[in-house]
Amino acid sequence: MLTRSGIIAAVVFFAIVSFPFLYNIVSVDVLSNVAAEPELKIEKQGKCVEETSWMRQNHMKMLFHTREGAVREGIRLVNKSFHGCISCHPDRAEFCDKCHSYVGAKPECWNCHSYPEKGKISHEL
């Protein structure tokens, strides 16, 4: 049988533990705080190597596959290389970073590779 002091202690404990969650729900309005999908600006109009929906889901698989072919087998395809991507999407902040921030992805590409400055893109391999 619970005593009065045990019940009070349980209620106080529950209030302390649940306070941060309740505070966030009330102050931030979690249910309506949905970020708008980012608008991505494309410099060159035309068709990408794949459809937009496919690229959103699979571009990293394509980049990994292309990298493996280039590094391990020496196969370098201009239309499916990183240089092909940046010829249409030269501004990393307006294209890559905006979308990756939206989905919470933290790609490690830029730990080793540098994104060329806009206007200084070389198409040489």
PDB file of C-alpha atoms in Angstrom:
ATOM      1  CA  MET A   1       0.000   0.000   0.000  1.00  0.00           C
ATOM      2  CA  LEU A   2       1.335   3.394  -0.962  1.00  0.00           C
ATOM      3  CA  THR A   3       1.515   6.069   1.632  1.00  0.00           C
ATOM      4  CA  ARG A   4       0.594   9.664   1.113  1.00  0.00           C
ATOM      5  CA  SER A   5       4.279  10.692   1.048  1.00  0.00           C
ATOM      6  CA  GLY A   6       5.034   7.961  -1.535  1.00  0.00           C
ATOM      7  CA  ILE A   7       2.284   9.219  -3.835  1.00  0.00           C
ATOM      8  CA  ILE A   8       3.477  12.818  -3.483  1.00  0.00           C
ATOM      9  CA  ALA A   9       7.066  11.746  -4.228  1.00  0.00           C
ATOM     10  CA  ALA A  10       5.926   9.839  -7.343  1.00  0.00           C
ATOM     11  CA  VAL A  11       3.930  12.838  -8.621  1.00  0.00           C
ATOM     12  CA  VAL A  12       6.860  15.216  -8.010  1.00  0.00           C
ATOM     13  CA  PHE A  13       9.255  12.801  -9.744  1.00  0.00           C
ATOM     14  CA  PHE A  14       6.916  12.464 -12.742  1.00  0.00           C
ATOM     15  CA  ALA A  15       6.530  16.261 -12.943  1.00  0.00           C
ATOM     16  CA  ILE A  16      10.297  16.817 -12.880  1.00  0.00           C
ATOM     17  CA  VAL A  17      11.002  14.125 -15.492  1.00  0.00           C
ATOM     18  CA  SER A  18       8.223  15.206 -17.865  1.00  0.00           C
ATOM     19  CA  PHE A  19       8.773  18.979 -17.555  1.00  0.00           C
ATOM     20  CA  PRO A  20      11.299  19.323 -20.454  1.00  0.00           C
ATOM     21  CA  PHE A  21       9.016  17.444 -22.837  1.00  0.00           C
ATOM     22  CA  LEU A  22       5.895  19.355 -21.860  1.00  0.00           C
ATOM     23  CA  TYR A  23       7.770  22.664 -22.021  1.00  0.00           C
ATOM     24  CA  ASN A  24       8.920  21.952 -25.601  1.00  0.00           C
ATOM     25  CA  ILE A  25       5.446  20.979 -26.737  1.00  0.00           C
ATOM     26  CA  VAL A  26       3.917  24.160 -25.326  1.00  0.00           C
ATOM     27  CA  SER A  27       6.655  26.639 -26.298  1.00  0.00           C
ATOM     28  CA  VAL A  28       7.636  25.374 -29.743  1.00  0.00           C
ATOM     29  CA  ASP A  29       4.332  23.929 -30.936  1.00  0.00           C
ATOM     30  CA  VAL A  30       5.999  20.756 -32.200  1.00  0.00           C
ATOM     31  CA  LEU A  31       3.098  19.650 -34.363  1.00  0.00           C
ATOM     32  CA  SER A  32       3.164  22.725 -36.618  1.00  0.00           C
ATOM     33  CA  ASN A  33       6.929  23.248 -36.692  1.00  0.00           C
ATOM     34  CA  VAL A  34       7.564  21.445 -39.977  1.00  0.00           C
ATOM     35  CA  ALA A  35      10.301  22.933 -42.153  1.00  0.00           C
ATOM     36  CA  ALA A  36       9.435  23.760 -45.734  1.00  0.00           C
ATOM     37  CA  GLU A  37      11.158  21.655 -48.374  1.00  0.00           C
ATOM     38  CA  PRO A  38      14.185  23.580 -49.682  1.00  0.00           C
ATOM     39  CA  GLU A  39      14.055  25.151 -53.121  1.00  0.00           C
ATOM     40  CA  LEU A  40      17.154  24.172 -55.038  1.00  0.00           C
ATOM     41  CA  LYS A  41      18.429  26.542 -57.709  1.00  0.00           C
ATOM     42  CA  ILE A  42      19.869  24.973 -60.841  1.00  0.00           C
ATOM     43  CA  GLU A  43      22.291  27.061 -62.906  1.00  0.00           C
ATOM     44  CA  LYS A  44      21.970  25.217 -66.216  1.00  0.00           C
ATOM     45  CA  GLN A  45      18.509  24.199 -67.296  1.00  0.00           C
ATOM     46  CA  GLY A  46      18.173  20.796 -68.842  1.00  0.00           C
ATOM     47  CA  LYS A  47      17.983  17.173 -67.874  1.00  0.00           C
ATOM     48  CA  CYS A  48      20.187  15.715 -65.174  1.00  0.00           C
ATOM     49  CA  VAL A  49      21.745  12.274 -65.632  1.00  0.00           C
ATOM     50  CA  GLU A  50      18.692  10.828 -63.825  1.00  0.00           C
ATOM     51  CA  GLU A  51      15.241  12.030 -62.782  1.00  0.00           C
ATOM     52  CA  THR A  52      15.016  14.396 -59.794  1.00  0.00           C
ATOM     53  CA  SER A  53      13.217  11.910 -57.539  1.00  0.00           C
ATOM     54  CA  TRP A  54      15.825   9.225 -58.287  1.00  0.00           C
ATOM     55  CA  MET A  55      18.706  11.636 -57.660  1.00  0.00           C
ATOM     56  CA  ARG A  56      17.283  12.724 -54.297  1.00  0.00           C
ATOM     57  CA  GLN A  57      17.270   9.139 -53.078  1.00  0.00           C
ATOM     58  CA  ASN A  58      20.266   7.622 -54.859  1.00  0.00           C
ATOM     59  CA  HIS A  59      22.858  10.281 -55.710  1.00  0.00           C
ATOM     60  CA  MET A  60      25.265   9.010 -53.056  1.00  0.00           C
ATOM     61  CA  LYS A  61      25.059   5.462 -54.428  1.00  0.00           C
ATOM     62  CA  MET A  62      25.840   6.832 -57.882  1.00  0.00           C
ATOM     63  CA  LEU A  63      28.770   8.887 -56.562  1.00  0.00           C
ATOM     64  CA  PHE A  64      30.190   5.892 -54.667  1.00  0.00           C
ATOM     65  CA  HIS A  65      29.819   3.652 -57.729  1.00  0.00           C
ATOM     66  CA  THR A  66      31.466   6.270 -59.958  1.00  0.00           C
ATOM     67  CA  ARG A  67      34.264   6.749 -57.428  1.00  0.00           C
ATOM     68  CA  GLU A  68      34.946   3.021 -57.275  1.00  0.00           C
ATOM     69  CA  GLY A  69      35.107   2.831 -61.071  1.00  0.00           C
ATOM     70  CA  ALA A  70      37.409   5.843 -61.313  1.00  0.00           C
ATOM     71  CA  VAL A  71      39.755   4.919 -58.469  1.00  0.00           C
ATOM     72  CA  ARG A  72      39.918   1.148 -58.863  1.00  0.00           C
ATOM     73  CA  GLU A  73      39.411   0.657 -62.601  1.00  0.00           C
ATOM     74  CA  GLY A  74      40.340   4.012 -64.155  1.00  0.00           C
ATOM     75  CA  ILE A  75      36.881   4.461 -65.714  1.00  0.00           C
ATOM     76  CA  ARG A  76      36.084   8.165 -65.888  1.00  0.00           C
ATOM     77  CA  LEU A  77      32.720   9.165 -67.334  1.00  0.00           C
ATOM     78  CA  VAL A  78      32.279  12.921 -67.694  1.00  0.00           C
ATOM     79  CA  ASN A  79      28.478  12.924 -67.485  1.00  0.00           C
ATOM     80  CA  LYS A  80      28.435  10.887 -64.251  1.00  0.00           C
ATOM     81  CA  SER A  81      31.403  12.426 -62.478  1.00  0.00           C
ATOM     82  CA  PHE A  82      31.619  15.017 -59.731  1.00  0.00           C
ATOM     83  CA  HIS A  83      32.666  17.541 -62.385  1.00  0.00           C
ATOM     84  CA  GLY A  84      29.424  16.836 -64.217  1.00  0.00           C
ATOM     85  CA  CYS A  85      27.460  17.560 -61.038  1.00  0.00           C
ATOM     86  CA  ILE A  86      29.147  20.868 -60.269  1.00  0.00           C
ATOM     87  CA  SER A  87      28.773  22.124 -63.823  1.00  0.00           C
ATOM     88  CA  CYS A  88      25.008  22.438 -63.152  1.00  0.00           C
ATOM     89  CA  HIS A  89      25.173  22.871 -59.376  1.00  0.00           C
ATOM     90  CA  PRO A  90      28.198  25.133 -58.779  1.00  0.00           C
ATOM     91  CA  ASP A  91      27.114  26.685 -55.467  1.00  0.00           C
ATOM     92  CA  ARG A  92      27.540  24.178 -52.659  1.00  0.00           C
ATOM     93  CA  ALA A  93      25.715  26.330 -50.060  1.00  0.00           C
ATOM     94  CA  GLU A  94      22.670  26.791 -52.291  1.00  0.00           C
ATOM     95  CA  PHE A  95      22.478  23.193 -53.453  1.00  0.00           C
ATOM     96  CA  CYS A  96      24.262  20.503 -51.438  1.00  0.00           C
ATOM     97  CA  ASP A  97      24.281  22.096 -47.998  1.00  0.00           C
ATOM     98  CA  LYS A  98      20.697  23.339 -48.145  1.00  0.00           C
ATOM     99  CA  CYS A  99      19.267  19.888 -48.866  1.00  0.00           C
ATOM    100  CA  HIS A 100      21.625  17.999 -46.548  1.00  0.00           C
ATOM    101  CA  SER A 101      20.717  20.369 -43.689  1.00  0.00           C
ATOM    102  CA  TYR A 102      17.023  19.837 -44.380  1.00  0.00           C
ATOM    103  CA  VAL A 103      17.310  16.055 -44.029  1.00  0.00           C
ATOM    104  CA  GLY A 104      19.931  16.163 -41.269  1.00  0.00           C
ATOM    105  CA  ALA A 105      22.651  14.446 -43.302  1.00  0.00           C
ATOM    106  CA  LYS A 106      26.306  15.119 -42.597  1.00  0.00           C
ATOM    107  CA  PRO A 107      28.254  13.835 -45.595  1.00  0.00           C
ATOM    108  CA  GLU A 108      31.974  13.364 -45.130  1.00  0.00           C
ATOM    109  CA  CYS A 109      32.844  14.265 -48.729  1.00  0.00           C
ATOM    110  CA  TRP A 110      34.186  17.673 -47.813  1.00  0.00           C
ATOM    111  CA  ASN A 111      36.543  16.316 -45.158  1.00  0.00           C
ATOM    112  CA  CYS A 112      38.919  15.342 -47.976  1.00  0.00           C
ATOM    113  CA  HIS A 113      37.543  17.014 -51.102  1.00  0.00           C
ATOM    114  CA  SER A 114      37.116  20.708 -51.798  1.00  0.00           C
ATOM    115  CA  TYR A 115      34.212  22.191 -53.701  1.00  0.00           C
ATOM    116  CA  PRO A 116      35.550  24.601 -56.337  1.00  0.00           C
ATOM    117  CA  GLU A 117      34.586  28.239 -56.029  1.00  0.00           C
ATOM    118  CA  LYS A 118      31.717  29.352 -58.224  1.00  0.00           C
ATOM    119  CA  GLY A 119      33.068  30.511 -61.566  1.00  0.00           C
ATOM    120  CA  LYS A 120      36.336  28.576 -61.198  1.00  0.00           C
ATOM    121  CA  ILE A 121      35.087  25.185 -62.299  1.00  0.00           C
ATOM    122  CA  SER A 122      37.442  23.162 -64.453  1.00  0.00           C
ATOM    123  CA  HIS A 123      35.996  20.355 -66.543  1.00  0.00           C
ATOM    124  CA  GLU A 124      39.327  18.630 -66.863  1.00  0.00           C
ATOM    125  CA  LEU A 125      39.684  15.186 -65.346  1.00  0.00           C
TER     126      LEU A 125
END
